[in-house]
C-alpha cells in the first residue's frame, strides 16, 4: 500500500466520527425531540444510534463506508424531516439489468435491459425471492435500515424498491446469484448477472415518464380540468406560475364538473399554498367558515436555540416575496422570531407558535355556500409529505372529494426543517425545529386512497384513462 493510500484509509475513521458527532450535537442542541417528553423514541435512537455509529466509524475505509454509516444513523429516526443527501454519488453502480417497482402489493419488474443477459424475466413478472430469501425480508433487513428504517410503513418500500436488484454501495446489499419470478402463473428461477453501469446510463434506461415537474393547468375534457402542484416550495421562477395555476383554478371551479388536483411528487414546502388552492376551489369565505367550524386544536412548539432563531429571521424576506408583508403568514413568523429571541434570553425550552397572533373575524356559517359542485379528484403518490399532507388534512374533509392514486407518505410530529452541512462536506442533512401537539393525524400516519392505482403512478396517460373510468 502506498503512503498516500495508507493516509487516505487512516483519515476515514476520523472524518466519519467528526460527522457523526456533529449530527448528534446539532440534534441535541436544536431538535425538539431531544427534550420532548412525549416522544421518547427520538432521544433513545439519538443516543443508541450514536454509540453504534461511532463504533462503526473505527473501521471506515472508503466513501461508501462513510455514507453507509451516516445514512444508517439518520435512517434510524424514520423521519422524513430528518433526511440525508450525499454531495457525492458513485459514478458506477452494479446492476442486474432489472428495475423493480412496488405495484399494489407486489414487487414487479418494471424494466428489462434485454441486452444485459441472455436469461431475463418478463416485464411485470412478480419478484418472489432471491437465493431463497423472500423479497420482503430483503427489503426490511437489507435496504430499509440504511434508507428509512420503518418496515411498518408502505411509502419507503415504494421509494426504495428499485434498489432491490441494484447495488449502489450503500448498506448491506447481497449480490444474489438467482431470483424466483412468477409470470402468468409460472414460477421460474433466473440467474442474475451483476455488471457495472454508469449512473447516467442507468438513469437513461430506467427513468420512465415522470410526474409533472412544473405547475400546470389544462382542460382534459369539457368542464373537466387537471391542475398539477408538484411542490409547495416554488423557486423564484416558479412562483408566478404557481399563482397563475391557482388563479386559473379559481376561474373555472364554479362551472366545472370534475377537477383533478395532482400532487404527485409533492414533498411539501409551505402549507399556506394548500389553503390557497382550497380557497380557489371552494371560495375564500367557505374555507374560512369551514376552518372556524372545524377548528384545529393542535399547536406547534418550537425548540428554542440561537440557530433556530436565526433561521426564522432569515426566512422572513422569502415569506414577504411569496405572501406579502401584510399577510397573516408573514405576521405569524415575524412574531414567532421575536418570541424566540425573547425566549432565548430567558433560557426557555419551547415557544408556542401563534400564541400572539390575533384571531380572524368570525364568519356566520349560514351565510356561506361552497363555490363549486364539482367532483374533486385528489391524486397522490408515496412522495406526498409535510405540507402536502397538511393539504390532505384539509382537502379530504371538504365536500365531494375522492382520494385516488397511491398511499401517501407519512410525517412524524417533528416539522419545519433547515438544512445543515456536514463538516466533511460529504452531504447535507435536514433538521426539524418544531413539534406538534394534538395533531389529529398521528405520528407517521399516511392516507390510503379510496381508489388505489396499482399501475405505474408516473404514467400520466394511463392515469388519465383510469381516472376517466372511475364512477363517483
Coordinates of C-alpha atoms in Angstrom, one line a residue:
X1 CA 0.0 0.0 0.0
X2 CA 1.4 3.4 -1.0
X3 CA 1.8 6.1 1.7
X4 CA -1.0 8.1 0.0
X5 CA -3.4 5.2 0.2
X6 CA -2.4 4.5 3.8
X7 CA -3.0 8.1 4.8
X8 CA -6.4 8.1 3.0
X9 CA -7.5 5.0 4.8
X10 CA -6.4 6.3 8.2
X11 CA -8.4 9.6 7.5
X12 CA -11.8 7.9 7.1
X13 CA -12.4 7.0 10.7
X14 CA -11.7 10.5 11.9
X15 CA -13.8 12.1 9.1
X16 CA -16.8 9.8 9.9
X17 CA -16.5 10.2 13.6
X18 CA -16.4 14.0 13.2
X19 CA -19.6 14.0 11.1
X20 CA -21.5 11.7 13.5
X21 CA -20.5 13.8 16.4
X22 CA -21.8 16.9 14.5
X23 CA -25.1 15.3 13.8
X24 CA -25.5 14.2 17.4
X25 CA -24.6 17.6 18.9
X26 CA -26.7 19.6 16.4
X27 CA -29.8 17.5 17.1
X28 CA -29.1 17.6 20.9
X29 CA -28.9 21.4 20.9
X30 CA -31.6 22.2 18.3
X31 CA -34.1 19.4 17.7
X32 CA -37.3 19.4 19.7
X33 CA -37.1 15.6 20.0
X34 CA -34.2 15.7 22.4
X35 CA -36.3 17.4 25.1
X36 CA -39.7 16.0 24.1
X37 CA -41.1 14.0 27.0
X38 CA -44.0 12.8 24.9
X39 CA -41.9 11.0 22.2
X40 CA -39.0 9.3 23.9
X41 CA -38.1 7.2 20.9
X42 CA -36.2 10.1 19.3
X43 CA -33.8 10.6 22.2
X44 CA -33.3 6.9 22.6
X45 CA -32.2 6.4 19.0
X46 CA -30.1 9.6 19.1
X47 CA -28.1 8.0 21.9
X48 CA -28.1 4.3 20.8
X49 CA -27.6 5.1 17.2
X50 CA -24.7 7.4 18.1
X51 CA -22.9 4.7 20.0
X52 CA -23.3 2.3 17.1
X53 CA -22.2 4.8 14.5
X54 CA -19.1 5.9 16.5
X55 CA -18.1 2.2 16.8
X56 CA -18.7 1.6 13.1
X57 CA -16.6 4.7 12.2
X58 CA -13.5 3.0 13.6
X59 CA -13.4 0.6 10.7
X60 CA -14.4 3.0 7.9
X61 CA -12.1 2.7 4.9
X62 CA -13.9 4.3 2.0
X63 CA -16.5 6.8 0.8
X64 CA -19.1 4.0 0.7
X65 CA -18.4 3.2 4.3
X66 CA -18.7 6.8 5.3
X67 CA -22.1 7.3 3.6
X68 CA -23.4 3.9 4.9
X69 CA -22.6 4.8 8.5
X70 CA -24.1 8.3 8.2
X71 CA -27.2 7.1 6.4
X72 CA -27.8 4.3 8.9
X73 CA -27.7 6.7 11.8
X74 CA -30.2 9.1 10.1
X75 CA -32.4 6.3 8.7
X76 CA -32.9 5.0 12.3
X77 CA -35.0 8.0 13.1
X78 CA -37.5 7.0 10.4
X79 CA -38.4 10.7 9.9
X80 CA -38.9 12.3 6.5
X81 CA -37.9 15.6 8.1
X82 CA -34.5 14.2 9.3
X83 CA -33.0 13.2 5.9
X84 CA -29.6 13.0 4.4
X85 CA -28.4 13.9 0.9
X86 CA -25.0 13.0 -0.2
X87 CA -22.9 15.5 -2.2
X88 CA -21.0 12.7 -3.9
X89 CA -22.7 9.9 -5.8
X90 CA -20.9 6.8 -7.2
X91 CA -20.1 7.2 -10.9
X92 CA -20.7 3.4 -11.3
X93 CA -23.3 1.1 -9.9
X94 CA -23.5 -2.7 -10.0
X95 CA -26.8 -3.8 -11.7
X96 CA -28.7 -6.9 -12.8
X97 CA -30.4 -5.2 -15.8
X98 CA -33.7 -5.3 -14.0
X99 CA -35.7 -2.5 -12.4
X100 CA -38.2 -3.4 -9.7
X101 CA -41.2 -1.3 -8.5
X102 CA -43.9 -1.9 -6.0
X103 CA -47.2 -2.2 -7.8
X104 CA -50.1 -2.8 -5.4
X105 CA -48.8 -5.5 -3.0
X106 CA -46.3 -7.0 -5.4
X107 CA -42.7 -6.2 -6.3
X108 CA -42.7 -6.4 -10.1
X109 CA -40.2 -6.0 -13.0
X110 CA -40.8 -2.5 -14.4
X111 CA -37.9 -2.5 -16.8
X112 CA -35.8 -5.2 -18.5
X113 CA -32.5 -4.4 -20.3
X114 CA -32.7 -7.2 -22.9
X115 CA -29.0 -6.7 -23.8
X116 CA -27.8 -7.2 -20.3
X117 CA -28.0 -11.0 -20.1
X118 CA -29.4 -14.0 -22.1
X119 CA -31.7 -15.1 -19.2
X120 CA -34.1 -12.3 -18.1
X121 CA -37.6 -12.4 -16.6
X122 CA -40.6 -10.9 -18.5
X123 CA -41.7 -7.4 -17.9
X124 CA -44.2 -7.1 -15.0
X125 CA -43.1 -10.5 -13.6
X126 CA -43.5 -10.7 -9.8
X127 CA -40.3 -11.0 -7.8
X128 CA -40.8 -13.7 -5.1
X129 CA -37.4 -14.3 -3.6
X130 CA -33.6 -14.3 -4.2
X131 CA -31.4 -17.2 -3.1
X132 CA -34.3 -18.4 -1.0
X133 CA -34.8 -15.1 0.8
X134 CA -38.3 -13.6 0.5
X135 CA -38.3 -10.3 -1.2
X136 CA -40.0 -8.6 1.8
X137 CA -37.2 -9.8 4.1
X138 CA -34.6 -8.4 1.7
X139 CA -36.4 -5.0 1.8
X140 CA -36.9 -5.0 5.6
X141 CA -33.4 -6.3 6.6
X142 CA -31.0 -5.2 3.9
X143 CA -32.4 -2.0 2.5
X144 CA -34.6 -0.1 5.0
X145 CA -32.1 0.1 7.9
X146 CA -29.9 2.2 5.6
X147 CA -32.7 4.2 3.9
X148 CA -35.7 4.7 6.1
X149 CA -36.0 2.2 9.0
X150 CA -39.7 1.8 9.3
X151 CA -40.7 -1.6 7.8
X152 CA -44.3 -1.0 9.0
X153 CA -44.8 1.9 6.5
X154 CA -45.5 1.4 2.8
X155 CA -44.0 4.5 1.3
X156 CA -40.3 3.7 1.9
X157 CA -40.9 0.3 0.2
X158 CA -42.3 2.1 -2.8
X159 CA -39.4 4.6 -2.8
X160 CA -36.6 2.1 -2.5
X161 CA -38.0 -0.9 -4.5
X162 CA -35.6 0.0 -7.3
X163 CA -32.6 -0.8 -5.0
X164 CA -33.6 -4.5 -4.6
X165 CA -31.5 -5.6 -7.6
X166 CA -29.2 -2.7 -7.7
X167 CA -26.0 -2.2 -5.7
X168 CA -25.1 1.5 -5.1
X169 CA -22.5 0.7 -2.4
X170 CA -24.8 1.8 0.5
X171 CA -25.6 -0.6 3.3
X172 CA -25.8 -4.4 3.5
X173 CA -26.7 -5.4 -0.1
X174 CA -26.2 -9.0 -1.1
X175 CA -25.4 -9.7 -4.7
X176 CA -27.7 -12.7 -5.1
X177 CA -26.9 -15.4 -7.6
X178 CA -30.5 -16.1 -8.7
X179 CA -34.1 -14.9 -8.1
X180 CA -37.5 -16.5 -8.4
X181 CA -40.1 -14.7 -10.6
X182 CA -43.7 -15.5 -11.2
X183 CA -45.3 -14.6 -14.5
X184 CA -48.7 -15.8 -15.8
X185 CA -48.9 -18.5 -13.2
X186 CA -45.5 -19.9 -13.9
X187 CA -42.6 -19.6 -11.4
X188 CA -39.1 -19.5 -12.9
X189 CA -35.6 -19.2 -11.3
X190 CA -33.5 -16.7 -13.2
X191 CA -29.7 -16.4 -12.7
X192 CA -28.5 -12.9 -12.1
X193 CA -25.7 -11.2 -13.8
X194 CA -24.3 -8.3 -11.8
X195 CA -22.5 -5.8 -14.1
X196 CA -21.1 -2.3 -13.7
X197 CA -23.1 0.5 -15.2
X198 CA -22.6 4.3 -15.1
X199 CA -25.1 6.3 -13.0
X200 CA -26.0 8.3 -16.1
X201 CA -26.6 5.3 -18.3
X202 CA -28.7 3.6 -15.6
X203 CA -30.9 6.8 -15.3
X204 CA -31.3 6.9 -19.1
X205 CA -32.5 3.3 -19.2
X206 CA -34.8 3.2 -16.2
X207 CA -36.4 6.6 -15.8
X208 CA -39.9 6.5 -17.3
X209 CA -42.3 9.3 -17.8
X210 CA -42.2 11.3 -14.6
X211 CA -45.0 13.3 -12.8
X212 CA -45.2 16.9 -13.9
X213 CA -42.3 18.9 -12.6
X214 CA -44.0 22.2 -13.4
X215 CA -47.1 23.8 -12.1
X216 CA -49.7 23.3 -14.8
X217 CA -53.4 23.7 -15.6
X218 CA -55.3 22.1 -18.5
X219 CA -58.7 21.2 -19.7
X220 CA -58.8 17.5 -20.3
X221 CA -62.5 17.3 -21.4
X222 CA -65.4 19.7 -21.4
X223 CA -65.9 21.0 -17.9
X224 CA -63.1 18.7 -16.6
X225 CA -59.7 20.1 -15.6
X226 CA -56.3 18.9 -14.4
X227 CA -54.2 21.0 -12.1
X228 CA -50.7 19.9 -11.2
X229 CA -48.9 21.0 -8.0
X230 CA -45.7 19.1 -7.7
X231 CA -44.4 21.2 -4.9
X232 CA -45.4 23.8 -2.3
X233 CA -41.9 25.2 -2.3
X234 CA -41.6 27.2 -5.5
X235 CA -38.4 28.9 -6.5
X236 CA -38.5 32.5 -7.7
X237 CA -39.1 31.4 -11.4
X238 CA -41.9 29.1 -10.4
X239 CA -43.7 31.5 -8.1
X240 CA -45.7 33.3 -10.8
X241 CA -46.6 30.0 -12.5
X242 CA -48.0 28.7 -9.2
X243 CA -50.1 31.8 -8.6
X244 CA -51.4 31.6 -12.2
X245 CA -52.3 27.9 -11.8
X246 CA -54.3 28.7 -8.6
X247 CA -56.0 31.7 -10.4
X248 CA -57.0 29.5 -13.4
X249 CA -58.4 27.0 -11.0
X250 CA -60.5 29.7 -9.3
X251 CA -61.8 30.9 -12.6
X252 CA -63.3 27.5 -13.6
X253 CA -64.2 25.9 -10.3
X254 CA -67.8 27.2 -10.2
X255 CA -68.7 25.7 -13.6
X256 CA -66.5 22.6 -13.5
X257 CA -67.9 19.1 -13.2
X258 CA -64.6 17.4 -12.3
X259 CA -61.3 18.8 -11.2
X260 CA -58.2 16.6 -10.7
X261 CA -55.7 18.0 -8.1
X262 CA -52.5 16.3 -8.9
X263 CA -49.8 16.4 -6.2
X264 CA -47.6 13.6 -7.4
X265 CA -44.0 14.3 -6.4
X266 CA -45.0 17.0 -3.8
X267 CA -42.7 16.6 -0.9
X268 CA -44.0 19.8 0.8
X269 CA -43.0 23.3 1.4
X270 CA -45.3 26.0 2.8
X271 CA -48.7 24.6 3.8
X272 CA -50.3 28.0 3.1
X273 CA -50.3 27.1 -0.6
X274 CA -52.6 24.2 0.1
X275 CA -55.1 26.6 1.8
X276 CA -54.9 28.9 -1.2
X277 CA -55.8 26.0 -3.5
X278 CA -58.7 25.1 -1.3
X279 CA -60.0 28.7 -1.4
X280 CA -59.7 28.7 -5.2
X281 CA -61.8 25.6 -5.4
X282 CA -64.5 26.3 -2.8
X283 CA -64.3 30.1 -2.2
X284 CA -62.4 32.0 0.5
X285 CA -65.5 32.6 2.7
X286 CA -66.4 28.9 2.6
X287 CA -62.9 27.7 3.6
X288 CA -62.7 30.3 6.4
X289 CA -66.1 29.2 7.7
X290 CA -65.0 25.6 7.4
X291 CA -61.9 26.2 9.4
X292 CA -63.8 28.0 12.1
X293 CA -66.5 25.3 12.3
X294 CA -63.8 22.6 12.4
X295 CA -61.1 24.2 14.5
X296 CA -57.7 22.5 14.5
X297 CA -56.8 22.5 18.2
X298 CA -53.3 21.2 17.6
X299 CA -50.4 23.6 18.1
X300 CA -46.7 23.7 17.4
X301 CA -43.8 24.2 19.9
X302 CA -40.5 25.5 18.5
X303 CA -37.3 24.4 20.1
X304 CA -35.5 27.5 21.4
X305 CA -31.9 27.8 20.2
X306 CA -29.8 30.5 18.7
X307 CA -29.6 28.7 15.4
X308 CA -33.3 28.1 15.1
X309 CA -34.0 31.7 16.0
X310 CA -31.5 32.9 13.3
X311 CA -33.3 30.6 10.7
X312 CA -36.6 32.3 11.4
X313 CA -35.1 35.7 10.9
X314 CA -33.6 34.6 7.6
X315 CA -36.8 33.3 6.0
X316 CA -38.8 36.4 6.6
X317 CA -37.7 38.0 3.3
X318 CA -38.8 35.0 1.3
X319 CA -42.2 34.9 3.1
X320 CA -42.6 38.6 2.1
X321 CA -41.9 37.7 -1.5
X322 CA -44.3 34.8 -1.6
X323 CA -47.2 36.1 0.5
X324 CA -46.6 39.8 1.2
X325 CA -45.6 41.7 4.2
X326 CA -49.2 42.3 5.2
X327 CA -50.1 38.6 5.1
X328 CA -51.1 36.5 8.2
X329 CA -48.2 34.1 7.3
X330 CA -45.6 36.9 7.4
X331 CA -47.1 38.3 10.7
X332 CA -47.1 34.8 12.3
X333 CA -43.4 34.1 11.6
X334 CA -42.3 37.7 12.3
X335 CA -44.0 37.4 15.8
X336 CA -42.5 33.9 16.2
X337 CA -39.0 35.2 15.5
X338 CA -39.4 37.9 18.2
X339 CA -40.9 35.4 20.7
X340 CA -37.9 33.1 20.1
X341 CA -35.4 35.9 20.6
X342 CA -37.1 36.7 23.9
X343 CA -37.3 33.0 25.0
X344 CA -33.6 32.6 24.2
X345 CA -32.7 35.4 26.6
X346 CA -34.9 33.8 29.3
X347 CA -33.5 30.3 28.8
X348 CA -36.9 28.8 27.9
X349 CA -37.1 25.5 26.1
X350 CA -40.1 25.9 23.8
X351 CA -42.1 28.7 22.2
X352 CA -45.7 28.1 21.1
X353 CA -46.3 29.2 17.6
X354 CA -49.2 31.6 17.0
X355 CA -49.8 32.3 20.7
X356 CA -49.5 36.1 20.0
X357 CA -51.4 36.1 16.6
X358 CA -54.9 37.7 16.6
X359 CA -57.8 35.5 15.5
X360 CA -59.7 36.1 12.3
X361 CA -63.2 37.7 12.5
X362 CA -65.9 35.1 12.8
X363 CA -68.0 34.4 9.7
X364 CA -71.6 33.2 10.0
X365 CA -71.9 29.7 8.6
X366 CA -75.4 30.3 7.5
X367 CA -74.3 33.0 5.0
X368 CA -71.6 30.8 3.3
X369 CA -72.1 28.5 0.4
X370 CA -69.5 26.5 -1.5
X371 CA -68.3 27.9 -4.7
X372 CA -68.1 24.6 -6.6
X373 CA -70.2 21.5 -7.0
X374 CA -67.5 19.7 -9.0
X375 CA -66.2 16.3 -8.1
X376 CA -62.7 16.9 -6.7
X377 CA -60.2 14.1 -7.5
X378 CA -57.2 14.2 -5.2
X379 CA -54.3 12.3 -6.9
X380 CA -51.4 11.4 -4.7
X381 CA -48.3 9.2 -4.7
X382 CA -46.0 8.0 -2.0
X383 CA -44.0 11.2 -2.0
X384 CA -46.8 13.4 -0.6
X385 CA -45.4 14.5 2.7
X386 CA -45.0 17.5 5.0
X387 CA -47.1 20.4 3.7
X388 CA -48.7 18.1 1.1
X389 CA -50.1 16.1 4.0
X390 CA -51.3 19.3 5.6
X391 CA -53.2 19.9 2.4
X392 CA -54.6 16.4 2.5
X393 CA -55.7 17.1 6.1
X394 CA -57.8 20.0 4.8
X395 CA -59.0 18.8 1.4
X396 CA -60.1 15.3 2.4
X397 CA -62.6 16.9 4.9
X398 CA -64.2 19.1 2.2
X399 CA -67.3 18.2 0.1
X400 CA -67.2 15.9 -3.0
X401 CA -63.5 14.9 -2.7
X402 CA -62.3 11.5 -3.7
X403 CA -58.8 10.3 -3.0
X404 CA -57.1 8.3 -5.7
X405 CA -53.7 7.1 -6.7
X406 CA -51.1 5.8 -4.2
X407 CA -50.9 5.8 -0.4
X408 CA -49.2 9.0 0.7
X409 CA -46.0 9.3 2.7
X410 CA -46.1 10.0 6.4
X411 CA -44.7 12.5 8.8
X412 CA -43.6 12.3 12.4
X413 CA -44.6 15.1 14.7
X414 CA -41.4 17.0 14.0
X415 CA -41.6 19.6 11.3
X416 CA -40.2 22.8 9.7
X417 CA -36.7 21.9 8.7
X418 CA -33.5 23.8 8.0
X419 CA -30.5 22.2 6.2
X420 CA -27.2 21.7 7.8
X421 CA -23.9 20.7 6.1
X422 CA -21.6 18.0 7.5
X423 CA -18.1 19.1 8.5
X424 CA -16.7 16.7 5.9
X425 CA -18.9 18.4 3.2
X426 CA -19.9 14.9 2.0
X427 CA -23.5 15.8 2.4
X428 CA -26.3 17.8 4.0
X429 CA -29.0 16.7 6.5
X430 CA -32.3 18.3 7.4
X431 CA -33.2 19.2 10.9
X432 CA -36.7 19.8 12.3
X433 CA -37.2 22.7 14.7
X434 CA -40.8 22.3 16.0
X435 CA -43.0 19.5 17.4
X436 CA -46.8 19.2 17.1
X437 CA -49.1 18.7 20.0
X438 CA -52.6 17.3 19.5
X439 CA -52.4 16.8 15.7
X440 CA -55.3 14.7 14.5
X441 CA -53.1 12.9 12.0
X442 CA -50.9 10.6 14.1
X443 CA -47.2 10.1 14.2
X444 CA -46.1 8.6 10.8
X445 CA -49.7 8.1 9.7
X446 CA -50.4 8.1 6.0
X447 CA -53.6 8.5 3.9
X448 CA -54.8 5.4 1.9
X449 CA -56.8 6.3 -1.2
X450 CA -60.3 5.2 -1.7
X451 CA -59.4 4.2 -5.2
X452 CA -55.9 2.6 -5.3
X453 CA -54.0 2.7 -8.5
X454 CA -51.8 -0.5 -8.9
X455 CA -50.0 0.5 -12.1
X456 CA -47.1 2.9 -12.8
X457 CA -48.0 6.0 -10.9
X458 CA -45.7 8.1 -13.1
X459 CA -47.6 7.2 -16.3
X460 CA -49.9 10.2 -16.7
X461 CA -51.5 8.9 -19.8
X462 CA -52.5 5.6 -18.1
X463 CA -53.7 7.5 -15.1
X464 CA -56.0 9.8 -17.1
X465 CA -57.6 6.7 -18.7
X466 CA -58.0 5.1 -15.3
X467 CA -59.5 8.2 -13.6
X468 CA -62.0 8.6 -16.5
X469 CA -63.2 5.0 -15.9
X470 CA -64.0 5.7 -12.2
X471 CA -67.6 6.2 -11.3
X472 CA -68.1 8.6 -8.3

